[in-house]
Amino acid sequence: MFPQASLATDNGIMFASPGNFNKLEAGTAKVVDRLGSVSKGTGNVRHLDDVPRINEIEVKFKRNIKHDPEEFARQLKDQEKGMNELTVDEYLRNREKYIAEGRAIEGNAAQKMARQEALKDKITELRKQGLSRADATKQASEWMDTQAALHNPDQIAGGRADNIGGLGDKRVNSSLGSQWKYRIDIVDEQIRKMAKNMSPKEIKNTYLNVKLTQ
C-alpha cells in the first residue's frame, strides 16, 4: 500500500490524499485498486483506461494575461496527457537523464523535423486558399516564427526528447517550461516517495496520475 499523500500548496503543487487505492471512476483521476494490470496496445499506442496509477498529484500553473487562454489550456492538457502516459520507471529514468545531461540533443533534430513538416503543411494550406507560392511561403514563415515544436510533456517534466506533439504558441510553451523549473522538484519528491513502496514490477507497470491545472 502506498503512503497517504500529503497536501501542499507551495509552488503550485497539491496532492490528493486517498489512503488506499480506489477504483478508477469515469471522468475522474482517482487511483486504481490493483497493480496487476498492464497497458495494452499495438506498437507505440497505449490504451490507458484501466491501468494502475499512483496517487494523484495536482500541479497548478499561472497563465500570463497576455497569452491566449485556449492555447494555454490546450498545451497544459497535452502535457498532462503526456505525463500520464509515462510509467513511474520511465518518468524517473527520464528525469535522471535530464538532471545529469540537460536537454537531449536528439530533441533538436526531432523539433527541426516537426517544424519542417509543419511549414510544408502550412504552405500547402495557404496555396489551397488561392495564395501564390511566394505569398504562401512568406505567410507560413511568419506564422512559423510564432510557433514552437512541443514536447508532451516538456523534457524537464520527464518527456522524451524525440516525442513531439505538434506545434503551438512559443510564448505559452516558454511560460510553461519556465514554471516547471519551480514545480518539478516537489513532483520528483512525491513520486520517489511512492516508488520506495513499490516492487520493481510495480514501478514498471504503474503509471503517473498528474493533474495540471491553472
PDB file of C-alpha atoms in Angstrom:
ATOM      1  CA  MET A   1       0.000   0.000   0.000  1.00  0.00           C
ATOM      2  CA  PHE A   2       1.309   3.448  -0.824  1.00  0.00           C
ATOM      3  CA  PRO A   3       1.583   6.016   1.974  1.00  0.00           C
ATOM      4  CA  GLN A   4      -1.097   8.632   2.282  1.00  0.00           C
ATOM      5  CA  ALA A   5      -0.103  11.617   0.202  1.00  0.00           C
ATOM      6  CA  SER A   6       0.158  14.980   1.888  1.00  0.00           C
ATOM      7  CA  LEU A   7      -1.451  18.261   0.895  1.00  0.00           C
ATOM      8  CA  ALA A   8       0.873  21.050  -0.129  1.00  0.00           C
ATOM      9  CA  THR A   9       0.286  24.410  -1.744  1.00  0.00           C
ATOM     10  CA  ASP A  10       3.828  25.737  -2.179  1.00  0.00           C
ATOM     11  CA  ASN A  11       4.960  26.152  -5.796  1.00  0.00           C
ATOM     12  CA  GLY A  12       1.530  25.299  -7.105  1.00  0.00           C
ATOM     13  CA  ILE A  13       1.612  21.629  -6.080  1.00  0.00           C
ATOM     14  CA  MET A  14      -1.337  19.879  -4.471  1.00  0.00           C
ATOM     15  CA  PHE A  15      -1.568  16.206  -3.558  1.00  0.00           C
ATOM     16  CA  ALA A  16      -4.678  14.091  -3.290  1.00  0.00           C
ATOM     17  CA  SER A  17      -4.827  12.122  -0.077  1.00  0.00           C
ATOM     18  CA  PRO A  18      -6.525   8.759  -0.534  1.00  0.00           C
ATOM     19  CA  GLY A  19      -5.018   6.320   1.924  1.00  0.00           C
ATOM     20  CA  ASN A  20      -5.722   3.311  -0.278  1.00  0.00           C
ATOM     21  CA  PHE A  21      -6.125   2.622  -3.974  1.00  0.00           C
ATOM     22  CA  ASN A  22      -9.631   3.287  -5.225  1.00  0.00           C
ATOM     23  CA  LYS A  23     -11.154   2.021  -8.451  1.00  0.00           C
ATOM     24  CA  LEU A  24     -10.817   4.457 -11.334  1.00  0.00           C
ATOM     25  CA  GLU A  25     -14.166   6.160 -11.901  1.00  0.00           C
ATOM     26  CA  ALA A  26     -15.389   7.597 -15.181  1.00  0.00           C
ATOM     27  CA  GLY A  27     -14.481  11.248 -15.576  1.00  0.00           C
ATOM     28  CA  THR A  28     -12.174  11.329 -12.541  1.00  0.00           C
ATOM     29  CA  ALA A  29      -8.478  10.924 -11.911  1.00  0.00           C
ATOM     30  CA  LYS A  30      -8.646   8.623  -8.910  1.00  0.00           C
ATOM     31  CA  VAL A  31      -6.152   5.914  -8.103  1.00  0.00           C
ATOM     32  CA  VAL A  32      -6.859   2.409  -9.330  1.00  0.00           C
ATOM     33  CA  ASP A  33      -7.048  -0.528  -6.983  1.00  0.00           C
ATOM     34  CA  ARG A  34      -4.658  -3.093  -8.386  1.00  0.00           C
ATOM     35  CA  LEU A  35      -1.108  -3.423  -9.615  1.00  0.00           C
ATOM     36  CA  GLY A  36      -1.525  -6.404 -11.912  1.00  0.00           C
ATOM     37  CA  SER A  37      -2.811  -4.556 -14.979  1.00  0.00           C
ATOM     38  CA  VAL A  38      -0.504  -3.503 -17.775  1.00  0.00           C
ATOM     39  CA  SER A  39      -1.142  -1.183 -20.683  1.00  0.00           C
ATOM     40  CA  LYS A  40      -2.395  -2.882 -23.812  1.00  0.00           C
ATOM     41  CA  GLY A  41      -1.754  -1.659 -27.300  1.00  0.00           C
ATOM     42  CA  THR A  42      -0.143  -2.084 -30.675  1.00  0.00           C
ATOM     43  CA  GLY A  43       3.294  -0.662 -31.372  1.00  0.00           C
ATOM     44  CA  ASN A  44       3.692   2.619 -29.509  1.00  0.00           C
ATOM     45  CA  VAL A  45      -0.028   3.112 -28.937  1.00  0.00           C
ATOM     46  CA  ARG A  46      -1.072   2.636 -25.331  1.00  0.00           C
ATOM     47  CA  HIS A  47      -4.586   2.105 -24.022  1.00  0.00           C
ATOM     48  CA  LEU A  48      -4.526   3.570 -20.548  1.00  0.00           C
ATOM     49  CA  ASP A  49      -8.163   3.499 -19.469  1.00  0.00           C
ATOM     50  CA  ASP A  50      -7.586   0.779 -16.898  1.00  0.00           C
ATOM     51  CA  VAL A  51      -4.040   0.722 -15.561  1.00  0.00           C
ATOM     52  CA  PRO A  52      -2.567   1.085 -12.072  1.00  0.00           C
ATOM     53  CA  ARG A  53      -1.677   4.656 -11.169  1.00  0.00           C
ATOM     54  CA  ILE A  54      -0.036   6.490  -8.300  1.00  0.00           C
ATOM     55  CA  ASN A  55      -1.929   8.858  -6.019  1.00  0.00           C
ATOM     56  CA  GLU A  56      -2.995  11.995  -7.850  1.00  0.00           C
ATOM     57  CA  ILE A  57      -0.581  14.927  -7.885  1.00  0.00           C
ATOM     58  CA  GLU A  58      -2.034  18.286  -8.891  1.00  0.00           C
ATOM     59  CA  VAL A  59       0.277  20.951 -10.269  1.00  0.00           C
ATOM     60  CA  LYS A  60      -1.019  24.490 -10.716  1.00  0.00           C
ATOM     61  CA  PHE A  61       0.231  26.872 -13.392  1.00  0.00           C
ATOM     62  CA  LYS A  62      -0.419  30.572 -13.931  1.00  0.00           C
ATOM     63  CA  ARG A  63      -1.382  31.982 -17.315  1.00  0.00           C
ATOM     64  CA  ASN A  64       0.044  35.307 -18.385  1.00  0.00           C
ATOM     65  CA  ILE A  65      -2.958  37.512 -19.172  1.00  0.00           C
ATOM     66  CA  LYS A  66      -1.299  38.362 -22.499  1.00  0.00           C
ATOM     67  CA  HIS A  67      -1.405  34.707 -23.580  1.00  0.00           C
ATOM     68  CA  ASP A  68      -4.373  33.137 -25.343  1.00  0.00           C
ATOM     69  CA  PRO A  69      -6.429  31.218 -22.731  1.00  0.00           C
ATOM     70  CA  GLU A  70      -7.490  28.445 -25.120  1.00  0.00           C
ATOM     71  CA  GLU A  71      -3.939  27.855 -26.317  1.00  0.00           C
ATOM     72  CA  PHE A  72      -2.664  27.820 -22.743  1.00  0.00           C
ATOM     73  CA  ALA A  73      -5.321  25.290 -21.718  1.00  0.00           C
ATOM     74  CA  ARG A  74      -4.569  23.129 -24.785  1.00  0.00           C
ATOM     75  CA  GLN A  75      -0.841  22.957 -24.154  1.00  0.00           C
ATOM     76  CA  LEU A  76      -1.400  22.283 -20.458  1.00  0.00           C
ATOM     77  CA  LYS A  77      -3.811  19.446 -21.227  1.00  0.00           C
ATOM     78  CA  ASP A  78      -1.428  17.919 -23.779  1.00  0.00           C
ATOM     79  CA  GLN A  79       1.410  17.957 -21.251  1.00  0.00           C
ATOM     80  CA  GLU A  80      -0.851  16.345 -18.659  1.00  0.00           C
ATOM     81  CA  LYS A  81      -1.792  13.625 -21.134  1.00  0.00           C
ATOM     82  CA  GLY A  82       1.854  13.025 -21.978  1.00  0.00           C
ATOM     83  CA  MET A  83       2.880  12.732 -18.340  1.00  0.00           C
ATOM     84  CA  ASN A  84       0.099  10.267 -17.607  1.00  0.00           C
ATOM     85  CA  GLU A  85       1.330   8.035 -20.433  1.00  0.00           C
ATOM     86  CA  LEU A  86       4.596   7.530 -18.528  1.00  0.00           C
ATOM     87  CA  THR A  87       5.207   4.744 -16.052  1.00  0.00           C
ATOM     88  CA  VAL A  88       6.946   5.567 -12.787  1.00  0.00           C
ATOM     89  CA  ASP A  89      10.044   3.842 -14.161  1.00  0.00           C
ATOM     90  CA  GLU A  90      10.022   5.862 -17.383  1.00  0.00           C
ATOM     91  CA  TYR A  91       9.480   9.121 -15.544  1.00  0.00           C
ATOM     92  CA  LEU A  92      12.293   8.525 -13.057  1.00  0.00           C
ATOM     93  CA  ARG A  93      14.754   7.395 -15.740  1.00  0.00           C
ATOM     94  CA  ASN A  94      13.913  10.365 -17.972  1.00  0.00           C
ATOM     95  CA  ARG A  95      14.266  12.768 -15.058  1.00  0.00           C
ATOM     96  CA  GLU A  96      17.604  11.282 -14.008  1.00  0.00           C
ATOM     97  CA  LYS A  97      18.903  11.680 -17.546  1.00  0.00           C
ATOM     98  CA  TYR A  98      17.651  15.263 -17.757  1.00  0.00           C
ATOM     99  CA  ILE A  99      19.206  16.196 -14.400  1.00  0.00           C
ATOM    100  CA  ALA A 100      22.536  14.665 -15.432  1.00  0.00           C
ATOM    101  CA  GLU A 101      22.688  15.836 -19.047  1.00  0.00           C
ATOM    102  CA  GLY A 102      20.121  18.591 -19.565  1.00  0.00           C
ATOM    103  CA  ARG A 103      18.108  18.791 -22.767  1.00  0.00           C
ATOM    104  CA  ALA A 104      18.949  15.868 -25.056  1.00  0.00           C
ATOM    105  CA  ILE A 105      20.474  16.875 -28.383  1.00  0.00           C
ATOM    106  CA  GLU A 106      18.306  14.378 -30.257  1.00  0.00           C
ATOM    107  CA  GLY A 107      15.389  16.595 -29.307  1.00  0.00           C
ATOM    108  CA  ASN A 108      16.765  19.316 -31.578  1.00  0.00           C
ATOM    109  CA  ALA A 109      16.576  17.041 -34.614  1.00  0.00           C
ATOM    110  CA  ALA A 110      13.033  15.961 -33.730  1.00  0.00           C
ATOM    111  CA  GLN A 111      11.932  19.575 -33.315  1.00  0.00           C
ATOM    112  CA  LYS A 112      13.574  20.611 -36.586  1.00  0.00           C
ATOM    113  CA  MET A 113      11.804  17.823 -38.463  1.00  0.00           C
ATOM    114  CA  ALA A 114       8.457  18.721 -36.881  1.00  0.00           C
ATOM    115  CA  ARG A 115       8.897  22.369 -37.854  1.00  0.00           C
ATOM    116  CA  GLN A 116       9.826  21.479 -41.427  1.00  0.00           C
ATOM    117  CA  GLU A 117       6.738  19.300 -41.793  1.00  0.00           C
ATOM    118  CA  ALA A 118       4.506  21.963 -40.246  1.00  0.00           C
ATOM    119  CA  LEU A 119       5.895  24.644 -42.565  1.00  0.00           C
ATOM    120  CA  LYS A 120       5.292  22.450 -45.589  1.00  0.00           C
ATOM    121  CA  ASP A 121       1.721  21.733 -44.469  1.00  0.00           C
ATOM    122  CA  LYS A 122       1.056  25.429 -43.823  1.00  0.00           C
ATOM    123  CA  ILE A 123       2.280  26.418 -47.273  1.00  0.00           C
ATOM    124  CA  THR A 124       0.050  23.755 -48.843  1.00  0.00           C
ATOM    125  CA  GLU A 125      -2.921  25.002 -46.804  1.00  0.00           C
ATOM    126  CA  LEU A 126      -2.375  28.612 -47.906  1.00  0.00           C
ATOM    127  CA  ARG A 127      -1.856  27.604 -51.534  1.00  0.00           C
ATOM    128  CA  LYS A 128      -5.241  25.866 -51.469  1.00  0.00           C
ATOM    129  CA  GLN A 129      -6.724  29.162 -50.312  1.00  0.00           C
ATOM    130  CA  GLY A 130      -5.500  30.765 -53.529  1.00  0.00           C
ATOM    131  CA  LEU A 131      -2.252  32.392 -52.458  1.00  0.00           C
ATOM    132  CA  SER A 132       0.749  32.391 -54.754  1.00  0.00           C
ATOM    133  CA  ARG A 133       3.687  30.250 -53.730  1.00  0.00           C
ATOM    134  CA  ALA A 134       5.691  33.340 -52.768  1.00  0.00           C
ATOM    135  CA  ASP A 135       2.906  34.788 -50.617  1.00  0.00           C
ATOM    136  CA  ALA A 136       2.091  31.414 -49.077  1.00  0.00           C
ATOM    137  CA  THR A 137       5.742  30.849 -48.191  1.00  0.00           C
ATOM    138  CA  LYS A 138       6.021  34.342 -46.685  1.00  0.00           C
ATOM    139  CA  GLN A 139       2.887  33.982 -44.546  1.00  0.00           C
ATOM    140  CA  ALA A 140       3.801  30.463 -43.471  1.00  0.00           C
ATOM    141  CA  SER A 141       7.272  31.609 -42.424  1.00  0.00           C
ATOM    142  CA  GLU A 142       5.802  34.488 -40.406  1.00  0.00           C
ATOM    143  CA  TRP A 143       3.415  32.066 -38.699  1.00  0.00           C
ATOM    144  CA  MET A 144       6.273  29.668 -38.004  1.00  0.00           C
ATOM    145  CA  ASP A 145       8.121  32.427 -36.142  1.00  0.00           C
ATOM    146  CA  THR A 146       5.330  32.375 -33.536  1.00  0.00           C
ATOM    147  CA  GLN A 147       5.372  28.599 -33.085  1.00  0.00           C
ATOM    148  CA  ALA A 148       7.406  26.095 -31.078  1.00  0.00           C
ATOM    149  CA  ALA A 149       7.656  22.338 -31.562  1.00  0.00           C
ATOM    150  CA  LEU A 150       6.112  20.937 -28.395  1.00  0.00           C
ATOM    151  CA  HIS A 151       7.358  18.132 -26.195  1.00  0.00           C
ATOM    152  CA  ASN A 152       4.471  16.474 -24.375  1.00  0.00           C
ATOM    153  CA  PRO A 153       5.470  16.704 -21.658  1.00  0.00           C
ATOM    154  CA  ASP A 154       8.471  19.017 -21.599  1.00  0.00           C
ATOM    155  CA  GLN A 155      11.784  17.230 -21.167  1.00  0.00           C
ATOM    156  CA  ILE A 156      12.149  18.836 -17.739  1.00  0.00           C
ATOM    157  CA  ALA A 157       8.903  17.085 -16.727  1.00  0.00           C
ATOM    158  CA  GLY A 158      10.035  13.632 -17.829  1.00  0.00           C
ATOM    159  CA  GLY A 159       9.231  13.861 -21.529  1.00  0.00           C
ATOM    160  CA  ARG A 160      11.249  12.050 -24.183  1.00  0.00           C
ATOM    161  CA  ALA A 161      13.398  14.179 -26.444  1.00  0.00           C
ATOM    162  CA  ASP A 162      12.021  12.568 -29.610  1.00  0.00           C
ATOM    163  CA  ASN A 163       8.350  12.842 -28.614  1.00  0.00           C
ATOM    164  CA  ILE A 164       6.996  15.922 -30.416  1.00  0.00           C
ATOM    165  CA  GLY A 165       3.275  16.609 -30.128  1.00  0.00           C
ATOM    166  CA  GLY A 166       2.872  19.187 -32.870  1.00  0.00           C
ATOM    167  CA  LEU A 167       3.373  22.936 -32.756  1.00  0.00           C
ATOM    168  CA  GLY A 168       1.976  25.653 -30.522  1.00  0.00           C
ATOM    169  CA  ASP A 169       2.366  29.260 -29.428  1.00  0.00           C
ATOM    170  CA  LYS A 170       6.002  29.587 -28.393  1.00  0.00           C
ATOM    171  CA  ARG A 171       5.242  32.196 -25.717  1.00  0.00           C
ATOM    172  CA  VAL A 172       2.887  29.791 -23.958  1.00  0.00           C
ATOM    173  CA  ASN A 173       5.387  26.963 -24.326  1.00  0.00           C
ATOM    174  CA  SER A 174       8.165  29.085 -22.832  1.00  0.00           C
ATOM    175  CA  SER A 175       5.919  30.108 -19.950  1.00  0.00           C
ATOM    176  CA  LEU A 176       5.098  26.501 -19.084  1.00  0.00           C
ATOM    177  CA  GLY A 177       8.743  25.480 -19.326  1.00  0.00           C
ATOM    178  CA  SER A 178       9.809  28.293 -17.008  1.00  0.00           C
ATOM    179  CA  GLN A 179       7.144  27.406 -14.457  1.00  0.00           C
ATOM    180  CA  TRP A 180       8.151  23.745 -14.441  1.00  0.00           C
ATOM    181  CA  LYS A 181      11.537  24.766 -13.018  1.00  0.00           C
ATOM    182  CA  TYR A 182       9.863  25.741  -9.741  1.00  0.00           C
ATOM    183  CA  ARG A 183       7.447  22.813  -9.574  1.00  0.00           C
ATOM    184  CA  ILE A 184       9.183  19.679 -10.796  1.00  0.00           C
ATOM    185  CA  ASP A 185      11.349  19.075  -7.703  1.00  0.00           C
ATOM    186  CA  ILE A 186       8.294  18.574  -5.496  1.00  0.00           C
ATOM    187  CA  VAL A 187       6.747  16.255  -8.091  1.00  0.00           C
ATOM    188  CA  ASP A 188      10.002  14.263  -8.077  1.00  0.00           C
ATOM    189  CA  GLU A 189       9.940  14.061  -4.296  1.00  0.00           C
ATOM    190  CA  GLN A 190       6.393  12.712  -4.157  1.00  0.00           C
ATOM    191  CA  ILE A 191       6.895  10.167  -6.946  1.00  0.00           C
ATOM    192  CA  ARG A 192      10.148   8.891  -5.449  1.00  0.00           C
ATOM    193  CA  LYS A 193       8.473   8.581  -2.055  1.00  0.00           C
ATOM    194  CA  MET A 194       5.716   6.419  -3.549  1.00  0.00           C
ATOM    195  CA  ALA A 195       8.210   4.407  -5.614  1.00  0.00           C
ATOM    196  CA  LYS A 196      10.018   3.334  -2.438  1.00  0.00           C
ATOM    197  CA  ASN A 197       6.951   1.289  -1.528  1.00  0.00           C
ATOM    198  CA  MET A 198       6.730  -0.447  -4.929  1.00  0.00           C
ATOM    199  CA  SER A 199       8.325  -3.633  -6.177  1.00  0.00           C
ATOM    200  CA  PRO A 200      10.445  -3.433  -9.364  1.00  0.00           C
ATOM    201  CA  LYS A 201       7.497  -4.875 -11.301  1.00  0.00           C
ATOM    202  CA  GLU A 202       5.107  -2.304  -9.885  1.00  0.00           C
ATOM    203  CA  ILE A 203       7.460   0.547 -10.765  1.00  0.00           C
ATOM    204  CA  LYS A 204       7.488  -0.611 -14.393  1.00  0.00           C
ATOM    205  CA  ASN A 205       3.705  -1.141 -14.598  1.00  0.00           C
ATOM    206  CA  THR A 206       2.348   1.751 -12.532  1.00  0.00           C
ATOM    207  CA  TYR A 207       1.566   4.993 -14.359  1.00  0.00           C
ATOM    208  CA  LEU A 208       1.658   8.596 -13.257  1.00  0.00           C
ATOM    209  CA  ASN A 209      -1.526  10.331 -12.160  1.00  0.00           C
ATOM    210  CA  VAL A 210      -0.797  14.019 -12.663  1.00  0.00           C
ATOM    211  CA  LYS A 211      -3.373  16.774 -12.984  1.00  0.00           C
ATOM    212  CA  LEU A 212      -2.172  20.078 -14.436  1.00  0.00           C
ATOM    213  CA  THR A 213      -4.471  22.981 -13.610  1.00  0.00           C
ATOM    214  CA  GLN A 214      -4.493  26.764 -13.635  1.00  0.00           C
TER     215      GLN A 214
END
